[in-house]
Amino acid sequence: MKTLAIFGAGPGLGISTARRFGKEGYRVALVSRTGDRLKSFVDDLAAEGVKAEAFTADLADLSGHAALVEAIGGIDVAVINGYLKFEHVRPTLDIDVESMRLAMEGTTLAPLSLTRLLLPRLLEQGDGGLLYGIGLSAKDPLPQLAMPGAAQASLRNYVHNLHLALADKGIYAGALTLGVLIERSDAQVMFDSIPEATLGLEPERSEPDDLAELYWDLYTRRDRAEQVVGQF
């Protein structure tokens, strides 16, 4: 049985992606800081016939990544999400060296750390996939999201280069780049309950099941490095 690992699994796209790959017979490893919530995810998936397991970990602790990957076991496909606290989101003129460092650590260096740990096994078996969730501000500049956008732009560039470097090795790498608000996600709850969290934006909303289908399409078709959804 092949294994899908979702690093940074939430109630929206994370669960939908687990369900989509589970439908194809994948075992699913869900990784998040919140253990109690992960258990509920596992229970819900099990009720649908998806074999899932929870791994509680703080992805901000890069030193713990190796032990986490080892605990999960052989990973064939990974969805790798970065992280950034809302209070660290800054517009263009408020960015300084320290805030950018925090953004880079969460949105770029943590995904890179996980990627480097996963690559040896994938290269050895000559098959597998690395899927990344990226915000649209990494592609299309938006002053309100300048800091996460600038940080994730480096990850986006890396993923495009990774796609090219792995193309002849049987491994797919690609990004789902989103300029939408995902229904039932943590971001959607915050957006709808905290006025300042909107940042003056009114993004269109997308169903996570539809986005999970795009992850599956990216991985199985392997004909593009990026799928962009939505616009500012």
Coordinates of N, CA and C in Angstrom, one line a residue:
M1 N 0.8 -1.2 0.0 CA 0.0 0.0 0.0 C 0.9 1.3 0.0
K2 N 0.6 2.2 -0.9 CA 1.4 3.4 -1.0 C 0.9 4.4 0.1
T3 N 1.8 5.3 0.5 CA 1.5 6.2 1.5 C 1.5 7.7 1.0
L4 N 0.5 8.4 1.4 CA 0.4 9.9 1.2 C 0.6 10.5 2.5
A5 N 1.6 11.4 2.6 CA 1.8 12.2 3.9 C 1.4 13.7 3.6
I6 N 0.6 14.2 4.5 CA 0.1 15.6 4.4 C 0.7 16.4 5.5
F7 N 1.7 17.2 5.2 CA 2.4 18.0 6.3 C 1.7 19.3 6.4
G8 N 1.0 19.5 7.5 CA 0.2 20.7 7.7 C -1.2 20.4 7.3
A9 N -1.8 19.3 7.9 CA -3.1 18.9 7.5 C -4.2 19.6 8.3
G10 N -5.1 20.3 7.5 CA -6.2 21.1 8.1 C -7.5 20.5 7.7
P11 N -8.6 21.1 8.2 CA -10.0 20.6 8.0 C -10.6 20.8 6.6
G12 N -9.9 21.6 5.8 CA -10.4 21.9 4.5 C -9.7 21.1 3.4
L13 N -8.7 21.6 2.8 CA -8.0 20.9 1.7 C -7.3 19.7 2.2
G14 N -6.8 19.7 3.4 CA -6.0 18.5 3.9 C -6.9 17.3 4.0
I15 N -8.1 17.4 4.6 CA -9.0 16.2 4.7 C -9.5 15.8 3.3
S16 N -9.8 16.8 2.5 CA -10.3 16.4 1.1 C -9.2 15.7 0.3
T17 N -7.9 16.2 0.5 CA -6.8 15.5 -0.3 C -6.6 14.1 0.3
A18 N -6.7 13.9 1.6 CA -6.6 12.6 2.2 C -7.7 11.7 1.7
R19 N -8.9 12.2 1.6 CA -10.0 11.4 1.1 C -9.8 11.0 -0.4
R20 N -9.3 12.0 -1.2 CA -9.1 11.7 -2.6 C -8.1 10.7 -2.9
F21 N -7.0 10.8 -2.2 CA -5.9 9.7 -2.4 C -6.3 8.4 -1.7
G22 N -7.0 8.5 -0.6 CA -7.5 7.3 0.1 C -8.4 6.5 -0.8
K23 N -9.2 7.2 -1.6 CA -10.1 6.6 -2.6 C -9.3 5.7 -3.6
E24 N -8.1 6.1 -3.8 CA -7.2 5.3 -4.7 C -6.4 4.2 -4.0
G25 N -6.7 4.0 -2.7 CA -6.0 3.0 -2.0 C -4.8 3.4 -1.2
Y26 N -4.6 4.7 -1.1 CA -3.4 5.2 -0.4 C -3.7 5.1 1.1
R27 N -2.7 4.8 1.9 CA -2.7 5.0 3.3 C -2.3 6.5 3.5
V28 N -2.9 7.1 4.5 CA -2.7 8.6 4.7 C -2.1 8.9 6.0
A29 N -1.0 9.6 6.1 CA -0.4 10.1 7.3 C -0.7 11.6 7.4
L30 N -1.4 12.0 8.5 CA -1.8 13.4 8.7 C -0.9 14.0 9.7
V31 N -0.2 15.1 9.4 CA 0.7 15.8 10.3 C 0.2 17.2 10.7
S32 N 0.1 17.5 12.0 CA -0.3 18.8 12.4 C 0.1 19.0 13.9
R33 N 0.1 20.2 14.4 CA 0.4 20.4 15.8 C -0.7 20.0 16.7
T34 N -1.9 19.9 16.2 CA -3.1 19.7 17.1 C -3.5 18.3 17.1
G35 N -3.1 17.5 18.1 CA -3.3 16.1 18.2 C -4.8 15.7 18.3
D36 N -5.6 16.5 19.1 CA -7.0 16.1 19.3 C -7.7 16.3 18.0
R37 N -7.4 17.3 17.3 CA -8.2 17.5 16.0 C -7.8 16.5 15.0
L38 N -6.5 16.1 15.0 CA -6.0 15.1 14.1 C -6.8 13.8 14.3
K39 N -7.0 13.4 15.6 CA -7.7 12.2 15.9 C -9.1 12.2 15.3
S40 N -9.8 13.4 15.3 CA -11.1 13.4 14.7 C -11.0 13.3 13.2
F41 N -10.0 13.8 12.6 CA -9.8 13.6 11.1 C -9.6 12.1 10.8
V42 N -8.8 11.5 11.6 CA -8.5 10.0 11.4 C -9.8 9.2 11.5
D43 N -10.6 9.6 12.5 CA -11.9 8.9 12.8 C -12.8 9.1 11.6
D44 N -12.9 10.3 11.1 CA -13.8 10.6 10.0 C -13.4 9.8 8.7
L45 N -12.1 9.8 8.5 CA -11.6 9.1 7.3 C -11.8 7.6 7.4
A46 N -11.6 7.1 8.6 CA -11.8 5.6 8.8 C -13.2 5.3 8.6
A47 N -14.2 6.1 8.9 CA -15.6 5.8 8.7 C -15.9 5.8 7.2
E48 N -15.0 6.4 6.4 CA -15.2 6.4 5.0 C -14.3 5.3 4.3
G49 N -13.7 4.5 5.1 CA -12.8 3.4 4.6 C -11.4 3.8 4.2
V50 N -11.0 5.0 4.7 CA -9.6 5.4 4.4 C -8.7 5.1 5.6
K51 N -7.6 4.4 5.3 CA -6.7 4.1 6.4 C -5.8 5.3 6.6
A52 N -6.0 5.9 7.8 CA -5.2 7.1 8.1 C -4.6 7.0 9.5
E53 N -3.6 7.8 9.7 CA -2.8 7.8 11.0 C -2.4 9.2 11.3
A54 N -2.5 9.6 12.5 CA -2.1 11.0 13.0 C -0.7 11.0 13.5
F55 N 0.0 12.1 13.2 CA 1.3 12.4 13.7 C 1.4 13.8 14.2
T56 N 1.4 14.0 15.5 CA 1.5 15.3 16.0 C 2.9 15.8 16.0
A57 N 3.1 17.0 15.4 CA 4.5 17.5 15.2 C 4.4 19.0 14.9
D58 N 5.3 19.7 15.4 CA 5.4 21.2 15.1 C 6.4 21.3 14.0
L59 N 6.0 21.6 12.8 CA 6.8 21.7 11.6 C 7.8 22.9 11.7
A60 N 7.6 23.8 12.7 CA 8.5 24.9 12.9 C 9.9 24.3 13.5
D61 N 9.8 23.1 14.1 CA 11.0 22.5 14.6 C 11.7 21.7 13.6
L62 N 12.6 22.3 12.8 CA 13.2 21.6 11.7 C 14.1 20.4 12.2
S63 N 14.6 20.6 13.4 CA 15.4 19.5 13.9 C 14.6 18.2 14.2
G64 N 13.3 18.3 14.2 CA 12.5 17.1 14.4 C 12.0 16.5 13.1
H65 N 12.3 17.1 12.0 CA 11.8 16.6 10.7 C 12.2 15.2 10.4
A66 N 13.5 14.9 10.7 CA 14.0 13.6 10.3 C 13.3 12.5 11.1
A67 N 13.1 12.7 12.4 CA 12.4 11.7 13.2 C 11.0 11.5 12.8
L68 N 10.3 12.6 12.4 CA 9.0 12.6 11.9 C 8.8 11.7 10.7
V69 N 9.7 12.0 9.7 CA 9.6 11.3 8.4 C 9.9 9.8 8.7
E70 N 10.8 9.5 9.6 CA 11.1 8.1 9.9 C 9.9 7.4 10.6
A71 N 9.3 8.1 11.4 CA 8.1 7.6 12.2 C 7.0 7.3 11.2
I72 N 6.8 8.1 10.2 CA 5.7 7.9 9.2 C 6.0 6.6 8.4
G73 N 7.2 6.4 8.1 CA 7.6 5.3 7.2 C 7.7 5.7 5.8
G74 N 7.8 4.7 4.9 CA 7.9 5.0 3.5 C 6.9 5.9 2.9
I75 N 7.2 7.0 2.5 CA 6.3 8.0 1.9 C 6.5 8.1 0.4
D76 N 5.4 7.8 -0.3 CA 5.4 7.8 -1.7 C 5.0 9.1 -2.4
V77 N 4.0 9.8 -1.7 CA 3.6 11.1 -2.2 C 3.5 12.0 -0.9
A78 N 3.9 13.3 -1.1 CA 3.8 14.2 0.1 C 3.1 15.5 -0.4
V79 N 2.2 16.0 0.4 CA 1.7 17.3 0.3 C 2.4 18.2 1.4
I80 N 3.2 19.2 0.9 CA 4.0 19.9 1.9 C 3.5 21.3 1.9
N81 N 3.0 21.7 3.1 CA 2.5 23.1 3.3 C 3.4 23.8 4.2
G82 N 3.7 25.1 3.9 CA 4.4 26.0 4.8 C 3.4 26.5 5.9
Y83 N 3.9 27.4 6.7 CA 3.1 27.9 7.8 C 3.6 29.4 8.0
L84 N 2.6 30.2 8.5 CA 2.9 31.6 8.8 C 1.8 32.1 9.7
K85 N 2.2 32.5 10.9 CA 1.2 33.1 11.8 C 0.6 34.4 11.2
F86 N -0.7 34.6 11.5 CA -1.3 35.8 10.9 C -0.6 37.1 11.4
E87 N -0.2 37.1 12.6 CA 0.4 38.3 13.1 C 1.8 38.6 12.5
H88 N 2.3 37.7 11.7 CA 3.6 37.9 11.0 C 3.3 38.3 9.6
V89 N 2.1 38.4 9.2 CA 1.8 38.8 7.8 C 1.9 40.4 7.8
R90 N 2.8 40.9 6.9 CA 3.0 42.3 6.9 C 2.9 42.8 5.4
P91 N 2.5 44.1 5.3 CA 2.5 44.7 4.0 C 3.9 45.1 3.6
T92 N 4.1 45.6 2.4 CA 5.4 45.9 1.8 C 6.2 46.8 2.7
L93 N 5.7 47.9 3.1 CA 6.5 48.9 3.8 C 6.8 48.6 5.2
D94 N 6.2 47.5 5.8 CA 6.5 47.1 7.1 C 7.4 45.9 7.3
I95 N 7.9 45.4 6.1 CA 8.8 44.3 6.2 C 10.2 44.7 6.6
D96 N 10.7 44.0 7.6 CA 12.1 44.2 8.0 C 12.9 42.8 7.9
V97 N 14.1 42.8 8.3 CA 14.9 41.6 8.2 C 14.4 40.5 9.0
E98 N 14.0 40.8 10.3 CA 13.6 39.8 11.2 C 12.2 39.2 10.8
S99 N 11.3 40.0 10.4 CA 10.0 39.5 9.9 C 10.1 38.6 8.7
M100 N 11.0 39.0 7.8 CA 11.2 38.2 6.6 C 11.9 36.9 6.9
R101 N 12.8 36.9 7.9 CA 13.4 35.7 8.3 C 12.4 34.7 8.8
L102 N 11.4 35.2 9.6 CA 10.4 34.3 10.2 C 9.5 33.8 9.0
A103 N 9.2 34.6 8.0 CA 8.4 34.2 6.9 C 9.1 33.1 6.1
M104 N 10.4 33.3 5.9 CA 11.2 32.4 5.1 C 11.3 31.0 5.8
E105 N 11.5 31.1 7.2 CA 11.6 29.8 7.9 C 10.3 29.0 7.8
G106 N 9.2 29.6 7.9 CA 7.9 28.9 7.8 C 7.5 28.5 6.4
T107 N 7.6 29.4 5.5 CA 7.0 29.1 4.2 C 8.0 28.5 3.2
T108 N 9.3 28.6 3.4 CA 10.3 28.1 2.5 C 11.2 27.1 3.1
L109 N 11.8 27.4 4.2 CA 12.9 26.5 4.7 C 12.3 25.2 5.3
A110 N 11.1 25.3 5.9 CA 10.5 24.1 6.5 C 10.1 23.1 5.3
P111 N 9.4 23.6 4.2 CA 9.2 22.7 3.1 C 10.4 22.2 2.5
L112 N 11.5 23.0 2.4 CA 12.8 22.5 1.8 C 13.4 21.4 2.7
S113 N 13.3 21.6 4.0 CA 13.8 20.6 4.9 C 13.1 19.2 4.7
L114 N 11.8 19.3 4.6 CA 11.1 18.0 4.4 C 11.4 17.4 3.0
T115 N 11.5 18.3 2.0 CA 11.8 17.8 0.7 C 13.1 17.0 0.7
R116 N 14.1 17.6 1.3 CA 15.4 17.0 1.3 C 15.4 15.6 2.0
L117 N 14.6 15.5 3.0 CA 14.5 14.2 3.7 C 13.7 13.2 2.9
L118 N 12.8 13.6 2.1 CA 12.0 12.7 1.3 C 12.6 12.2 0.0
L119 N 13.5 13.1 -0.6 CA 14.0 12.8 -1.9 C 14.8 11.5 -2.0
P120 N 15.7 11.2 -1.1 CA 16.5 10.0 -1.3 C 15.7 8.7 -1.5
R121 N 14.6 8.5 -0.8 CA 13.8 7.3 -1.0 C 13.1 7.4 -2.4
L122 N 12.6 8.5 -2.7 CA 11.9 8.7 -4.0 C 12.8 8.4 -5.2
L123 N 14.0 9.0 -5.1 CA 15.0 8.8 -6.1 C 15.4 7.3 -6.2
E124 N 15.5 6.6 -5.1 CA 15.9 5.2 -5.1 C 14.9 4.4 -5.8
Q125 N 13.6 4.7 -5.5 CA 12.5 3.9 -6.1 C 12.1 4.3 -7.5
G126 N 12.5 5.5 -7.8 CA 12.2 6.1 -9.2 C 10.8 6.3 -9.4
D127 N 10.1 6.7 -8.4 CA 8.6 7.0 -8.5 C 8.2 7.8 -7.3
G128 N 7.1 8.5 -7.4 CA 6.6 9.3 -6.3 C 6.2 10.7 -6.7
G129 N 5.8 11.5 -5.7 CA 5.4 12.8 -5.9 C 5.6 13.8 -4.8
L130 N 5.9 15.0 -5.1 CA 6.0 16.1 -4.1 C 5.1 17.2 -4.5
L131 N 4.1 17.5 -3.7 CA 3.1 18.5 -4.0 C 3.1 19.6 -3.0
Y132 N 3.0 20.8 -3.4 CA 3.2 22.0 -2.6 C 2.0 22.9 -2.7
G133 N 1.5 23.4 -1.5 CA 0.5 24.4 -1.5 C 1.1 25.8 -1.4
I134 N 0.8 26.7 -2.3 CA 1.4 28.0 -2.4 C 0.3 29.1 -2.5
G135 N 0.5 30.2 -1.9 CA -0.4 31.3 -2.1 C -0.1 32.1 -3.4
L136 N -1.2 32.6 -3.9 CA -1.1 33.3 -5.2 C -0.2 34.6 -5.1
S137 N 0.0 35.1 -4.0 CA 0.9 36.3 -3.8 C 2.3 36.0 -4.2
A138 N 2.7 34.7 -4.2 CA 4.0 34.3 -4.6 C 4.2 34.5 -6.1
K139 N 3.1 34.6 -6.9 CA 3.1 34.7 -8.3 C 2.7 36.1 -8.7
D140 N 1.6 36.6 -8.1 CA 1.0 37.9 -8.5 C 1.2 38.9 -7.3
P141 N 2.1 39.9 -7.3 CA 2.3 40.7 -6.2 C 1.0 41.4 -5.7
L142 N 0.9 41.5 -4.3 CA -0.2 42.1 -3.7 C 0.4 42.8 -2.4
P143 N 0.4 44.1 -2.3 CA 1.0 44.8 -1.2 C 0.6 44.2 0.2
Q144 N -0.7 43.9 0.4 CA -1.1 43.5 1.7 C -0.4 42.1 2.1
L145 N -0.1 41.4 1.1 CA 0.5 40.0 1.4 C 2.0 40.0 0.9
A146 N 2.6 41.1 1.0 CA 4.0 41.2 0.4 C 5.0 40.3 1.1
M147 N 4.9 40.2 2.4 CA 5.9 39.3 3.1 C 5.7 37.9 2.8
P148 N 4.5 37.3 3.0 CA 4.4 35.8 2.6 C 4.6 35.6 1.1
G149 N 4.2 36.6 0.3 CA 4.4 36.5 -1.1 C 5.8 36.4 -1.5
A150 N 6.6 37.3 -0.9 CA 8.0 37.3 -1.3 C 8.7 36.1 -0.8
A151 N 8.4 35.6 0.4 CA 9.0 34.4 0.9 C 8.6 33.1 0.1
Q152 N 7.3 33.0 -0.2 CA 6.8 31.9 -1.0 C 7.2 31.9 -2.4
A153 N 7.6 33.1 -2.9 CA 8.1 33.2 -4.3 C 9.3 32.4 -4.5
S154 N 10.2 32.3 -3.4 CA 11.4 31.5 -3.5 C 11.0 30.0 -3.6
L155 N 10.0 29.6 -2.8 CA 9.6 28.2 -2.8 C 9.0 27.9 -4.2
R156 N 8.2 28.8 -4.7 CA 7.6 28.6 -6.0 C 8.7 28.4 -7.1
N157 N 9.7 29.2 -7.1 CA 10.8 29.1 -8.0 C 11.5 27.7 -7.8
Y158 N 11.7 27.3 -6.6 CA 12.4 26.1 -6.3 C 11.5 24.9 -6.8
V159 N 10.2 25.0 -6.6 CA 9.4 23.9 -7.1 C 9.4 23.7 -8.6
H160 N 9.4 24.9 -9.3 CA 9.5 24.8 -10.8 C 10.8 24.2 -11.2
N161 N 11.9 24.5 -10.5 CA 13.2 23.9 -10.9 C 13.2 22.5 -10.5
L162 N 12.6 22.1 -9.4 CA 12.5 20.7 -8.9 C 11.8 19.9 -9.9
H163 N 10.7 20.5 -10.4 CA 9.9 19.8 -11.5 C 10.8 19.4 -12.7
L164 N 11.6 20.3 -13.1 CA 12.5 20.1 -14.2 C 13.6 19.1 -13.9
A165 N 14.1 19.2 -12.7 CA 15.2 18.3 -12.3 C 14.8 16.9 -12.1
L166 N 13.5 16.7 -11.8 CA 13.0 15.3 -11.5 C 12.3 14.7 -12.6
A167 N 12.0 15.4 -13.7 CA 11.1 15.0 -14.7 C 11.6 13.7 -15.3
D168 N 12.9 13.4 -15.5 CA 13.4 12.2 -16.1 C 13.7 11.1 -15.1
K169 N 13.3 11.3 -13.8 CA 13.6 10.4 -12.8 C 12.4 9.7 -12.2
G170 N 11.3 9.9 -12.8 CA 10.1 9.2 -12.4 C 9.4 9.9 -11.2
I171 N 9.8 11.0 -10.8 CA 9.2 11.7 -9.7 C 8.6 13.0 -10.1
Y172 N 7.4 13.3 -9.7 CA 6.7 14.5 -10.0 C 6.8 15.5 -8.9
A173 N 7.0 16.8 -9.2 CA 7.0 17.9 -8.3 C 6.2 19.0 -8.9
G174 N 5.3 19.5 -8.1 CA 4.4 20.6 -8.6 C 3.7 21.3 -7.5
A175 N 3.1 22.5 -7.9 CA 2.5 23.3 -6.9 C 1.0 23.6 -7.3
L176 N 0.2 23.7 -6.3 CA -1.2 24.2 -6.4 C -1.1 25.6 -5.8
T177 N -1.3 26.6 -6.7 CA -1.1 28.0 -6.3 C -2.5 28.6 -6.2
L178 N -2.8 29.0 -5.0 CA -4.2 29.4 -4.7 C -4.4 30.9 -4.4
G179 N -5.4 31.5 -5.1 CA -5.8 32.8 -4.8 C -7.3 32.8 -4.4
V180 N -7.7 31.7 -3.7 CA -9.1 31.6 -3.2 C -9.1 31.3 -1.7
L181 N -10.3 31.4 -1.2 CA -10.5 31.1 0.2 C -11.2 29.7 0.2
I182 N -10.5 28.8 0.9 CA -11.0 27.4 0.9 C -12.0 27.2 2.0
E183 N -13.2 26.7 1.5 CA -14.3 26.5 2.4 C -13.9 25.5 3.5
R184 N -14.4 25.7 4.7 CA -14.2 24.8 5.9 C -12.7 24.8 6.4
S185 N -11.9 25.7 5.9 CA -10.5 25.7 6.3 C -10.4 26.6 7.5
D186 N -9.2 26.6 8.2 CA -8.9 27.5 9.3 C -8.9 28.9 8.8
A187 N -8.4 29.1 7.6 CA -8.3 30.5 7.0 C -9.7 31.0 6.8
Q188 N -10.6 30.2 6.3 CA -12.0 30.7 6.1 C -12.7 31.1 7.4
V189 N -12.5 30.3 8.5 CA -13.0 30.6 9.8 C -12.5 31.9 10.3
M190 N -11.2 32.1 10.2 CA -10.6 33.4 10.6 C -11.1 34.5 9.8
F191 N -11.1 34.3 8.5 CA -11.6 35.4 7.5 C -13.0 35.9 7.9
D192 N -13.8 34.9 8.2 CA -15.2 35.2 8.4 C -15.5 35.7 9.9
S193 N -14.6 35.5 10.8 CA -14.8 35.9 12.2 C -14.0 37.1 12.7
I194 N -12.9 37.4 12.0 CA -12.0 38.5 12.4 C -11.9 39.5 11.3
P195 N -12.5 40.6 11.4 CA -12.6 41.6 10.3 C -11.2 42.0 9.8
E196 N -10.2 42.2 10.7 CA -8.9 42.6 10.2 C -8.2 41.5 9.4
A197 N -8.7 40.3 9.5 CA -8.0 39.2 8.8 C -8.4 39.2 7.3
T198 N -9.3 40.0 6.9 CA -9.7 40.1 5.5 C -8.6 40.8 4.7
L199 N -7.9 41.7 5.4 CA -6.9 42.6 4.7 C -7.5 43.3 3.5
G200 N -8.8 43.6 3.6 CA -9.4 44.3 2.5 C -9.7 43.5 1.3
L201 N -9.5 42.2 1.3 CA -9.7 41.3 0.2 C -11.0 40.7 0.2
E202 N -11.5 40.3 -1.0 CA -12.8 39.6 -1.1 C -12.5 38.5 -2.1
P203 N -11.8 37.5 -1.7 CA -11.5 36.4 -2.7 C -12.7 35.5 -2.9
E204 N -12.7 34.9 -4.1 CA -13.7 33.9 -4.4 C -13.4 32.7 -3.5
R205 N -14.4 31.8 -3.3 CA -14.3 30.7 -2.4 C -14.4 29.4 -3.3
S206 N -13.6 28.4 -2.8 CA -13.5 27.1 -3.5 C -13.8 26.0 -2.5
E207 N -14.5 25.0 -3.1 CA -14.7 23.8 -2.3 C -13.4 22.9 -2.2
P208 N -13.0 22.5 -1.1 CA -11.8 21.7 -0.9 C -11.7 20.4 -1.8
D209 N -12.9 19.8 -1.9 CA -12.9 18.6 -2.8 C -12.5 18.9 -4.2
D210 N -12.9 20.0 -4.7 CA -12.5 20.4 -6.1 C -11.0 20.6 -6.2
L211 N -10.4 21.2 -5.1 CA -9.0 21.5 -5.1 C -8.2 20.2 -5.0
A212 N -8.7 19.3 -4.1 CA -8.1 18.0 -4.0 C -8.0 17.2 -5.3
E213 N -9.1 17.4 -6.1 CA -9.1 16.7 -7.4 C -7.9 17.3 -8.3
L214 N -7.6 18.6 -8.1 CA -6.5 19.2 -8.8 C -5.2 18.6 -8.4
Y215 N -5.0 18.3 -7.1 CA -3.8 17.7 -6.6 C -3.6 16.3 -7.3
W216 N -4.7 15.6 -7.3 CA -4.7 14.2 -7.9 C -4.4 14.4 -9.4
D217 N -4.9 15.3 -10.1 CA -4.7 15.5 -11.5 C -3.3 15.9 -11.8
L218 N -2.7 16.8 -11.0 CA -1.3 17.2 -11.1 C -0.4 16.0 -11.0
Y219 N -0.7 15.2 -10.0 CA 0.2 14.0 -9.7 C 0.1 13.0 -10.8
T220 N -1.1 12.7 -11.2 CA -1.3 11.6 -12.2 C -0.9 12.0 -13.6
R221 N -1.3 13.2 -14.0 CA -1.0 13.7 -15.4 C 0.5 14.1 -15.6
R222 N 1.0 14.8 -14.6 CA 2.4 15.2 -14.5 C 2.8 16.0 -15.8
D223 N 1.9 16.8 -16.3 CA 2.1 17.6 -17.5 C 2.4 19.1 -17.2
R224 N 2.5 19.5 -16.0 CA 2.7 20.9 -15.7 C 3.3 21.0 -14.3
A225 N 4.0 22.1 -14.0 CA 4.6 22.3 -12.7 C 3.7 23.0 -11.8
E226 N 2.6 23.6 -12.3 CA 1.8 24.4 -11.4 C 0.4 24.5 -11.9
Q227 N -0.5 24.5 -11.0 CA -1.9 24.8 -11.3 C -2.4 26.0 -10.5
V228 N -2.8 27.1 -11.2 CA -3.2 28.3 -10.5 C -4.7 28.3 -10.4
V229 N -5.2 28.7 -9.3 CA -6.7 28.7 -9.1 C -7.0 30.1 -8.4
G230 N -7.9 30.9 -9.1 CA -8.3 32.1 -8.5 C -7.4 33.3 -9.0
Q231 N -7.8 34.5 -8.6 CA -7.1 35.7 -8.9 C -7.4 36.8 -7.9
F232 N -6.6 37.8 -7.8 CA -6.8 38.9 -6.9 C -7.6 40.0 -7.6

